Amino acid sequence: MTKTTRTAVITAHGQPSDPGPAEAALARLAAEVAAHLPDWDIRSATLATPGRLEHEMADDTVVYPFFMSHGWFTAKVLPDRLQGRSYCMAAPFGLDAALPALAAEAVRQAAERQGWPLAETHLLLAAHGSARGPKAAEAAECFAARLRPLLPGCAVSPGYVEQAPRVESAATALPAYSICLPFFAQAGDHVKQDIPQALEAAGFQGLLLPVTGALPGIPALIAAGIRAAALDQTAAR
């Protein structure tokens, strides 16, 4: 008996001003996720590439939102673009219950490599935020709250690109033993330009980590999220 291959599409915002690099990066991530799901067809599509999402969809697809919150894109844009199609949507990447522990481990290892006692280290969570709604900031605040008990003694504070407190003001006067974790899925312009510029303007002397979506263990986490969404869909039938 031939086993039916399920399809999953990992989708992200992408970079509208230059879709290619973000699209290629998401495709590389999809290939890494596929290594954990050998019986699946793992595809990828950013919303910034016209028509790509619709082209990659198949019947009964699991859509994995590579987003940090359940905001405008997951609640409105994705359902509108997928109207009339057969799919189920996994929980957004940033809301995965396993993500805080994974991020906390990355912070602990970074502090150890620097020789910094965790109890004397400050973590700045650099997030997107939004002037249009509370969901993005709520997700970052919730993530920070879940990180604190996993990083005993380490102060954790958020800073935002698009709302107060801005990254620059949040980074001002931080101690030398400081780590900045960009709370983003992909390394777009905010991560490559806006956050480093804000940290430089603040005189930040600490360590800037890779974007959350590129931390070790992320492909396995996404694979588990896809698998869980498929099981939930099966149980609901």
PDB file of C-alpha atoms in Angstrom:
ATOM      1  CA  MET A   1       0.000   0.000   0.000  1.00  0.00           C
ATOM      2  CA  THR A   2       1.420   3.388  -1.008  1.00  0.00           C
ATOM      3  CA  LYS A   3       1.665   5.906   1.806  1.00  0.00           C
ATOM      4  CA  THR A   4       0.103   9.272   1.050  1.00  0.00           C
ATOM      5  CA  THR A   5       2.536  12.173   1.324  1.00  0.00           C
ATOM      6  CA  ARG A   6       1.178  15.207   3.140  1.00  0.00           C
ATOM      7  CA  THR A   7       2.116  18.721   2.110  1.00  0.00           C
ATOM      8  CA  ALA A   8       3.101  21.579   4.396  1.00  0.00           C
ATOM      9  CA  VAL A   9       3.845  25.139   3.337  1.00  0.00           C
ATOM     10  CA  ILE A  10       5.994  27.296   5.597  1.00  0.00           C
ATOM     11  CA  THR A  11       5.012  30.885   4.936  1.00  0.00           C
ATOM     12  CA  ALA A  12       6.562  34.134   6.114  1.00  0.00           C
ATOM     13  CA  HIS A  13       6.225  37.850   5.462  1.00  0.00           C
ATOM     14  CA  GLY A  14       9.344  38.119   3.332  1.00  0.00           C
ATOM     15  CA  GLN A  15      10.880  41.374   2.124  1.00  0.00           C
ATOM     16  CA  PRO A  16       8.594  43.276  -0.302  1.00  0.00           C
ATOM     17  CA  SER A  17      11.390  45.609  -1.422  1.00  0.00           C
ATOM     18  CA  ASP A  18      13.588  42.653  -2.440  1.00  0.00           C
ATOM     19  CA  PRO A  19      11.729  39.304  -2.217  1.00  0.00           C
ATOM     20  CA  GLY A  20      14.489  37.037  -3.552  1.00  0.00           C
ATOM     21  CA  PRO A  21      16.898  36.685  -0.598  1.00  0.00           C
ATOM     22  CA  ALA A  22      14.156  36.112   1.988  1.00  0.00           C
ATOM     23  CA  GLU A  23      12.471  33.618  -0.337  1.00  0.00           C
ATOM     24  CA  ALA A  24      15.741  31.708  -0.730  1.00  0.00           C
ATOM     25  CA  ALA A  25      16.362  31.756   3.024  1.00  0.00           C
ATOM     26  CA  LEU A  26      12.891  30.358   3.691  1.00  0.00           C
ATOM     27  CA  ALA A  27      13.470  27.618   1.111  1.00  0.00           C
ATOM     28  CA  ARG A  28      16.691  26.639   2.905  1.00  0.00           C
ATOM     29  CA  LEU A  29      14.798  26.464   6.192  1.00  0.00           C
ATOM     30  CA  ALA A  30      12.106  24.307   4.563  1.00  0.00           C
ATOM     31  CA  ALA A  31      14.801  21.882   3.406  1.00  0.00           C
ATOM     32  CA  GLU A  32      16.109  21.636   6.973  1.00  0.00           C
ATOM     33  CA  VAL A  33      12.587  21.031   8.295  1.00  0.00           C
ATOM     34  CA  ALA A  34      12.049  18.353   5.641  1.00  0.00           C
ATOM     35  CA  ALA A  35      14.922  16.352   7.120  1.00  0.00           C
ATOM     36  CA  HIS A  36      12.750  15.888  10.233  1.00  0.00           C
ATOM     37  CA  LEU A  37       9.615  14.965   8.242  1.00  0.00           C
ATOM     38  CA  PRO A  38      10.654  12.346   5.676  1.00  0.00           C
ATOM     39  CA  ASP A  39       7.064  11.425   4.783  1.00  0.00           C
ATOM     40  CA  TRP A  40       6.100  15.026   4.022  1.00  0.00           C
ATOM     41  CA  ASP A  41       6.466  17.392   1.100  1.00  0.00           C
ATOM     42  CA  ILE A  42       7.737  20.572   2.770  1.00  0.00           C
ATOM     43  CA  ARG A  43       7.384  23.721   0.692  1.00  0.00           C
ATOM     44  CA  SER A  44       7.895  27.422   1.362  1.00  0.00           C
ATOM     45  CA  ALA A  45       6.449  30.744   0.249  1.00  0.00           C
ATOM     46  CA  THR A  46       6.820  34.317   1.422  1.00  0.00           C
ATOM     47  CA  LEU A  47       3.876  36.647   1.070  1.00  0.00           C
ATOM     48  CA  ALA A  48       6.162  39.175  -0.619  1.00  0.00           C
ATOM     49  CA  THR A  49       6.568  37.062  -3.769  1.00  0.00           C
ATOM     50  CA  PRO A  50       3.378  37.525  -5.835  1.00  0.00           C
ATOM     51  CA  GLY A  51       1.428  34.297  -6.298  1.00  0.00           C
ATOM     52  CA  ARG A  52       4.017  32.047  -4.654  1.00  0.00           C
ATOM     53  CA  LEU A  53       1.818  30.983  -1.728  1.00  0.00           C
ATOM     54  CA  GLU A  54      -1.099  30.056  -3.963  1.00  0.00           C
ATOM     55  CA  HIS A  55       1.215  28.164  -6.330  1.00  0.00           C
ATOM     56  CA  GLU A  56       2.710  26.043  -3.532  1.00  0.00           C
ATOM     57  CA  MET A  57      -0.625  25.033  -1.990  1.00  0.00           C
ATOM     58  CA  ALA A  58      -1.991  21.505  -2.448  1.00  0.00           C
ATOM     59  CA  ASP A  59      -5.096  19.714  -1.187  1.00  0.00           C
ATOM     60  CA  ASP A  60      -5.213  19.321   2.595  1.00  0.00           C
ATOM     61  CA  THR A  61      -2.055  21.370   3.170  1.00  0.00           C
ATOM     62  CA  VAL A  62      -0.756  22.259   6.618  1.00  0.00           C
ATOM     63  CA  VAL A  63       0.117  25.956   6.534  1.00  0.00           C
ATOM     64  CA  TYR A  64       2.854  26.876   9.003  1.00  0.00           C
ATOM     65  CA  PRO A  65       2.929  30.637   9.738  1.00  0.00           C
ATOM     66  CA  PHE A  66       6.555  31.637  10.304  1.00  0.00           C
ATOM     67  CA  PHE A  67       5.378  34.716  12.197  1.00  0.00           C
ATOM     68  CA  MET A  68       5.986  35.854  15.762  1.00  0.00           C
ATOM     69  CA  SER A  69       2.349  36.533  16.716  1.00  0.00           C
ATOM     70  CA  HIS A  70      -1.231  35.818  15.775  1.00  0.00           C
ATOM     71  CA  GLY A  71      -1.783  39.225  14.245  1.00  0.00           C
ATOM     72  CA  TRP A  72      -2.934  40.803  11.001  1.00  0.00           C
ATOM     73  CA  PHE A  73      -1.133  38.418   8.675  1.00  0.00           C
ATOM     74  CA  THR A  74      -2.209  35.180  10.347  1.00  0.00           C
ATOM     75  CA  ALA A  75      -5.733  36.313  11.216  1.00  0.00           C
ATOM     76  CA  LYS A  76      -6.598  38.236   8.045  1.00  0.00           C
ATOM     77  CA  VAL A  77      -4.077  38.138   5.184  1.00  0.00           C
ATOM     78  CA  LEU A  78      -3.472  34.381   5.108  1.00  0.00           C
ATOM     79  CA  PRO A  79      -7.155  33.346   5.402  1.00  0.00           C
ATOM     80  CA  ASP A  80      -8.101  35.850   2.691  1.00  0.00           C
ATOM     81  CA  ARG A  81      -5.451  34.568   0.296  1.00  0.00           C
ATOM     82  CA  LEU A  82      -6.335  30.940   0.987  1.00  0.00           C
ATOM     83  CA  GLN A  83     -10.100  31.326   0.819  1.00  0.00           C
ATOM     84  CA  GLY A  84     -11.749  28.303  -0.784  1.00  0.00           C
ATOM     85  CA  ARG A  85      -8.735  26.027  -0.310  1.00  0.00           C
ATOM     86  CA  SER A  86      -8.470  22.903   1.835  1.00  0.00           C
ATOM     87  CA  TYR A  87      -5.901  23.487   4.571  1.00  0.00           C
ATOM     88  CA  CYS A  88      -5.298  23.668   8.293  1.00  0.00           C
ATOM     89  CA  MET A  89      -3.130  26.298   9.946  1.00  0.00           C
ATOM     90  CA  ALA A  90      -0.554  25.521  12.592  1.00  0.00           C
ATOM     91  CA  ALA A  91       0.093  27.844  15.517  1.00  0.00           C
ATOM     92  CA  PRO A  92       2.409  30.745  14.628  1.00  0.00           C
ATOM     93  CA  PHE A  93       6.108  30.142  15.202  1.00  0.00           C
ATOM     94  CA  GLY A  94       6.464  32.823  17.881  1.00  0.00           C
ATOM     95  CA  LEU A  95       3.701  31.286  20.015  1.00  0.00           C
ATOM     96  CA  ASP A  96       5.177  27.773  20.083  1.00  0.00           C
ATOM     97  CA  ALA A  97       5.308  26.600  23.697  1.00  0.00           C
ATOM     98  CA  ALA A  98       8.755  25.080  23.122  1.00  0.00           C
ATOM     99  CA  LEU A  99      10.352  28.275  21.792  1.00  0.00           C
ATOM    100  CA  PRO A 100      11.135  30.027  25.116  1.00  0.00           C
ATOM    101  CA  ALA A 101      13.215  27.080  26.348  1.00  0.00           C
ATOM    102  CA  LEU A 102      15.113  26.945  23.064  1.00  0.00           C
ATOM    103  CA  ALA A 103      15.821  30.685  23.166  1.00  0.00           C
ATOM    104  CA  ALA A 104      16.788  30.562  26.841  1.00  0.00           C
ATOM    105  CA  GLU A 105      19.358  27.868  26.081  1.00  0.00           C
ATOM    106  CA  ALA A 106      20.849  30.039  23.335  1.00  0.00           C
ATOM    107  CA  VAL A 107      21.106  32.964  25.778  1.00  0.00           C
ATOM    108  CA  ARG A 108      22.696  30.796  28.480  1.00  0.00           C
ATOM    109  CA  GLN A 109      25.272  29.447  26.051  1.00  0.00           C
ATOM    110  CA  ALA A 110      26.064  32.938  24.766  1.00  0.00           C
ATOM    111  CA  ALA A 111      26.613  34.217  28.311  1.00  0.00           C
ATOM    112  CA  GLU A 112      28.833  31.233  29.129  1.00  0.00           C
ATOM    113  CA  ARG A 113      30.962  31.793  26.030  1.00  0.00           C
ATOM    114  CA  GLN A 114      31.508  35.392  27.114  1.00  0.00           C
ATOM    115  CA  GLY A 115      32.270  34.362  30.686  1.00  0.00           C
ATOM    116  CA  TRP A 116      29.315  36.386  31.981  1.00  0.00           C
ATOM    117  CA  PRO A 117      27.435  35.212  35.091  1.00  0.00           C
ATOM    118  CA  LEU A 118      23.773  34.864  34.123  1.00  0.00           C
ATOM    119  CA  ALA A 119      22.695  36.725  37.264  1.00  0.00           C
ATOM    120  CA  GLU A 120      24.703  39.757  36.091  1.00  0.00           C
ATOM    121  CA  THR A 121      23.479  39.628  32.490  1.00  0.00           C
ATOM    122  CA  HIS A 122      20.692  41.684  30.901  1.00  0.00           C
ATOM    123  CA  LEU A 123      18.668  40.354  27.957  1.00  0.00           C
ATOM    124  CA  LEU A 124      17.139  42.874  25.553  1.00  0.00           C
ATOM    125  CA  LEU A 125      14.363  41.327  23.475  1.00  0.00           C
ATOM    126  CA  ALA A 126      14.278  43.413  20.286  1.00  0.00           C
ATOM    127  CA  ALA A 127      10.835  42.949  18.733  1.00  0.00           C
ATOM    128  CA  HIS A 128       8.785  44.444  15.924  1.00  0.00           C
ATOM    129  CA  GLY A 129       5.864  45.972  17.790  1.00  0.00           C
ATOM    130  CA  SER A 130       3.176  47.803  15.857  1.00  0.00           C
ATOM    131  CA  ALA A 131       1.430  51.153  15.858  1.00  0.00           C
ATOM    132  CA  ARG A 132      -1.649  49.461  14.365  1.00  0.00           C
ATOM    133  CA  GLY A 133      -2.527  46.923  17.031  1.00  0.00           C
ATOM    134  CA  PRO A 134      -1.427  45.259  20.291  1.00  0.00           C
ATOM    135  CA  LYS A 135      -0.834  41.679  19.130  1.00  0.00           C
ATOM    136  CA  ALA A 136       2.853  42.029  18.210  1.00  0.00           C
ATOM    137  CA  ALA A 137       3.796  43.648  21.517  1.00  0.00           C
ATOM    138  CA  GLU A 138       1.620  41.213  23.478  1.00  0.00           C
ATOM    139  CA  ALA A 139       3.472  38.288  21.913  1.00  0.00           C
ATOM    140  CA  ALA A 140       6.849  39.819  22.805  1.00  0.00           C
ATOM    141  CA  GLU A 141       5.759  40.600  26.379  1.00  0.00           C
ATOM    142  CA  CYS A 142       4.413  37.062  26.801  1.00  0.00           C
ATOM    143  CA  PHE A 143       7.646  35.627  25.446  1.00  0.00           C
ATOM    144  CA  ALA A 144       9.703  37.781  27.827  1.00  0.00           C
ATOM    145  CA  ALA A 145       7.533  36.639  30.749  1.00  0.00           C
ATOM    146  CA  ARG A 146       8.120  32.998  29.836  1.00  0.00           C
ATOM    147  CA  LEU A 147      11.865  33.552  29.465  1.00  0.00           C
ATOM    148  CA  ARG A 148      12.371  35.058  32.936  1.00  0.00           C
ATOM    149  CA  PRO A 149      11.907  31.866  35.001  1.00  0.00           C
ATOM    150  CA  LEU A 150      14.121  30.009  32.521  1.00  0.00           C
ATOM    151  CA  LEU A 151      16.928  32.553  33.008  1.00  0.00           C
ATOM    152  CA  PRO A 152      17.103  33.011  36.797  1.00  0.00           C
ATOM    153  CA  GLY A 153      18.766  36.259  37.789  1.00  0.00           C
ATOM    154  CA  CYS A 154      18.909  37.564  34.218  1.00  0.00           C
ATOM    155  CA  ALA A 155      16.983  40.791  33.678  1.00  0.00           C
ATOM    156  CA  VAL A 156      14.766  40.630  30.574  1.00  0.00           C
ATOM    157  CA  SER A 157      13.294  43.717  28.918  1.00  0.00           C
ATOM    158  CA  PRO A 158      11.678  44.369  25.515  1.00  0.00           C
ATOM    159  CA  GLY A 159      12.396  47.095  22.992  1.00  0.00           C
ATOM    160  CA  TYR A 160      10.514  47.688  19.751  1.00  0.00           C
ATOM    161  CA  VAL A 161      11.184  48.853  16.221  1.00  0.00           C
ATOM    162  CA  GLU A 162       7.762  50.405  15.633  1.00  0.00           C
ATOM    163  CA  GLN A 163       6.496  51.465  19.068  1.00  0.00           C
ATOM    164  CA  ALA A 164       7.684  52.594  22.477  1.00  0.00           C
ATOM    165  CA  PRO A 165       9.892  51.706  24.177  1.00  0.00           C
ATOM    166  CA  ARG A 166      12.069  51.820  21.059  1.00  0.00           C
ATOM    167  CA  VAL A 167      15.101  49.573  20.803  1.00  0.00           C
ATOM    168  CA  GLU A 168      17.438  52.554  21.084  1.00  0.00           C
ATOM    169  CA  SER A 169      15.904  53.854  24.315  1.00  0.00           C
ATOM    170  CA  ALA A 170      15.622  50.341  25.774  1.00  0.00           C
ATOM    171  CA  ALA A 171      19.309  49.700  25.020  1.00  0.00           C
ATOM    172  CA  THR A 172      20.553  53.000  26.424  1.00  0.00           C
ATOM    173  CA  ALA A 173      22.522  52.599  29.659  1.00  0.00           C
ATOM    174  CA  LEU A 174      22.373  48.801  29.634  1.00  0.00           C
ATOM    175  CA  PRO A 175      25.321  47.147  31.408  1.00  0.00           C
ATOM    176  CA  ALA A 176      28.270  45.748  29.469  1.00  0.00           C
ATOM    177  CA  TYR A 177      27.007  42.234  30.205  1.00  0.00           C
ATOM    178  CA  SER A 178      24.028  42.565  27.874  1.00  0.00           C
ATOM    179  CA  ILE A 179      22.660  40.308  25.150  1.00  0.00           C
ATOM    180  CA  CYS A 180      20.214  41.405  22.450  1.00  0.00           C
ATOM    181  CA  LEU A 181      17.954  38.746  20.929  1.00  0.00           C
ATOM    182  CA  PRO A 182      15.974  39.870  17.845  1.00  0.00           C
ATOM    183  CA  PHE A 183      12.454  38.457  18.304  1.00  0.00           C
ATOM    184  CA  PHE A 184      11.878  37.995  14.584  1.00  0.00           C
ATOM    185  CA  ALA A 185      11.345  34.985  12.332  1.00  0.00           C
ATOM    186  CA  GLN A 186      13.518  36.123   9.422  1.00  0.00           C
ATOM    187  CA  ALA A 187      16.509  38.429   9.154  1.00  0.00           C
ATOM    188  CA  GLY A 188      14.952  41.193   7.064  1.00  0.00           C
ATOM    189  CA  ASP A 189      15.776  44.897   7.040  1.00  0.00           C
ATOM    190  CA  HIS A 190      14.637  45.402  10.646  1.00  0.00           C
ATOM    191  CA  VAL A 191      17.148  42.808  11.852  1.00  0.00           C
ATOM    192  CA  LYS A 192      19.972  43.640   9.443  1.00  0.00           C
ATOM    193  CA  GLN A 193      19.695  47.436   9.582  1.00  0.00           C
ATOM    194  CA  ASP A 194      17.242  48.966  12.057  1.00  0.00           C
ATOM    195  CA  ILE A 195      18.207  47.016  15.168  1.00  0.00           C
ATOM    196  CA  PRO A 196      22.014  47.282  14.713  1.00  0.00           C
ATOM    197  CA  GLN A 197      21.649  51.017  13.995  1.00  0.00           C
ATOM    198  CA  ALA A 198      19.519  51.501  17.109  1.00  0.00           C
ATOM    199  CA  LEU A 199      22.017  49.585  19.240  1.00  0.00           C
ATOM    200  CA  GLU A 200      24.905  51.633  17.870  1.00  0.00           C
ATOM    201  CA  ALA A 201      23.050  54.879  18.554  1.00  0.00           C
ATOM    202  CA  ALA A 202      22.427  53.703  22.119  1.00  0.00           C
ATOM    203  CA  GLY A 203      26.104  52.930  22.683  1.00  0.00           C
ATOM    204  CA  PHE A 204      25.269  49.259  23.236  1.00  0.00           C
ATOM    205  CA  GLN A 205      28.407  47.340  24.202  1.00  0.00           C
ATOM    206  CA  GLY A 206      26.869  43.887  24.512  1.00  0.00           C
ATOM    207  CA  LEU A 207      26.338  40.899  22.238  1.00  0.00           C
ATOM    208  CA  LEU A 208      23.833  40.737  19.372  1.00  0.00           C
ATOM    209  CA  LEU A 209      22.502  37.211  18.793  1.00  0.00           C
ATOM    210  CA  PRO A 210      21.163  35.796  15.518  1.00  0.00           C
ATOM    211  CA  VAL A 211      17.472  36.278  14.787  1.00  0.00           C
ATOM    212  CA  THR A 212      15.205  33.954  16.808  1.00  0.00           C
ATOM    213  CA  GLY A 213      14.124  32.104  13.669  1.00  0.00           C
ATOM    214  CA  ALA A 214      17.732  31.077  12.984  1.00  0.00           C
ATOM    215  CA  LEU A 215      18.643  29.721  16.416  1.00  0.00           C
ATOM    216  CA  PRO A 216      19.824  26.097  16.750  1.00  0.00           C
ATOM    217  CA  GLY A 217      16.940  23.646  16.992  1.00  0.00           C
ATOM    218  CA  ILE A 218      14.431  25.724  15.020  1.00  0.00           C
ATOM    219  CA  PRO A 219      13.927  23.230  12.134  1.00  0.00           C
ATOM    220  CA  ALA A 220      13.019  20.454  14.593  1.00  0.00           C
ATOM    221  CA  LEU A 221      10.661  22.801  16.450  1.00  0.00           C
ATOM    222  CA  ILE A 222       8.874  23.736  13.216  1.00  0.00           C
ATOM    223  CA  ALA A 223       8.624  20.077  12.212  1.00  0.00           C
ATOM    224  CA  ALA A 224       6.987  19.279  15.548  1.00  0.00           C
ATOM    225  CA  GLY A 225       4.535  22.153  15.049  1.00  0.00           C
ATOM    226  CA  ILE A 226       3.556  20.870  11.612  1.00  0.00           C
ATOM    227  CA  ARG A 227       3.109  17.352  12.931  1.00  0.00           C
ATOM    228  CA  ALA A 228       0.968  18.579  15.844  1.00  0.00           C
ATOM    229  CA  ALA A 229      -1.285  20.602  13.537  1.00  0.00           C
ATOM    230  CA  ALA A 230      -1.838  17.550  11.342  1.00  0.00           C
ATOM    231  CA  LEU A 231      -2.722  15.406  14.364  1.00  0.00           C
ATOM    232  CA  ASP A 232      -5.156  18.041  15.640  1.00  0.00           C
ATOM    233  CA  GLN A 233      -6.798  18.153  12.222  1.00  0.00           C
ATOM    234  CA  THR A 234      -7.137  14.367  12.144  1.00  0.00           C
ATOM    235  CA  ALA A 235      -8.599  14.269  15.657  1.00  0.00           C
ATOM    236  CA  ALA A 236     -11.153  16.940  14.743  1.00  0.00           C
ATOM    237  CA  ARG A 237     -12.548  14.910  11.844  1.00  0.00           C
TER     238      ARG A 237
END
